[in-house]
């Protein structure tokens, strides 16, 4: 029969989930960038799917992370991020029927709000999880990128999906950096524990 202390030691630590979560988010972002550059820039239908999928995936990711960390009721910032992501996916689908400039405005508003909610989530986790300084930087940059998107949308030349690629690339970088940071912390922690 396994005692309680052994069961606790075998249960995955919160940092284990976050490390896997951040690696997954980085991988999805890299895949999205590749699809946008290879197919989306020359295929409007694929570009449309990718543009709707981006905030939809972010909403799903926030839902999964919140569920692993006490549920939506305990994570207001992620609950709001989930709601904004779902609404944005629908708004992007609608805006695609208008113009890419409008799509970029929708993305800008979403990026700003999502960045603020991500920053709040990271600040709340500061004492309980590592690598949150990276997520705070990511959230702040997302908010600034949102403002930049709205400004870019006013240009005379209509943007295309590649306008979102740098934003996705920075997101991938920050998630990957967080995952690597947590991996290093975990390795150091195991090395410090005597056998």
PDB file of C-alpha atoms in Angstrom, residues 13 26 39-40 47 66 69 77 96 118 135-136 162 175-176:
ATOM      1  CA  UNK A  13       4.523  19.145  -9.710  1.00  0.00           C
ATOM      2  CA  UNK A  26       5.770  27.124 -28.455  1.00  0.00           C
ATOM      3  CA  UNK A  39       0.602  28.038 -47.393  1.00  0.00           C
ATOM      4  CA  UNK A  40      -1.368  30.892 -45.856  1.00  0.00           C
ATOM      5  CA  UNK A  47      -5.106  31.979 -44.250  1.00  0.00           C
ATOM      6  CA  UNK A  66      -6.823  26.952 -15.805  1.00  0.00           C
ATOM      7  CA  UNK A  69      -4.557  24.958 -11.764  1.00  0.00           C
ATOM      8  CA  UNK A  77      -7.657  36.264 -15.649  1.00  0.00           C
ATOM      9  CA  UNK A  96     -12.705  38.332 -42.902  1.00  0.00           C
ATOM     10  CA  UNK A 118      -1.489  36.900 -19.413  1.00  0.00           C
ATOM     11  CA  UNK A 135       5.376  35.512 -19.132  1.00  0.00           C
ATOM     12  CA  UNK A 136       5.100  39.041 -17.716  1.00  0.00           C
ATOM     13  CA  UNK A 162       2.335  37.631 -42.609  1.00  0.00           C
ATOM     14  CA  UNK A 175       6.926  30.176 -24.370  1.00  0.00           C
ATOM     15  CA  UNK A 176      10.060  28.280 -25.372  1.00  0.00           C
TER      16      UNK A 176
END
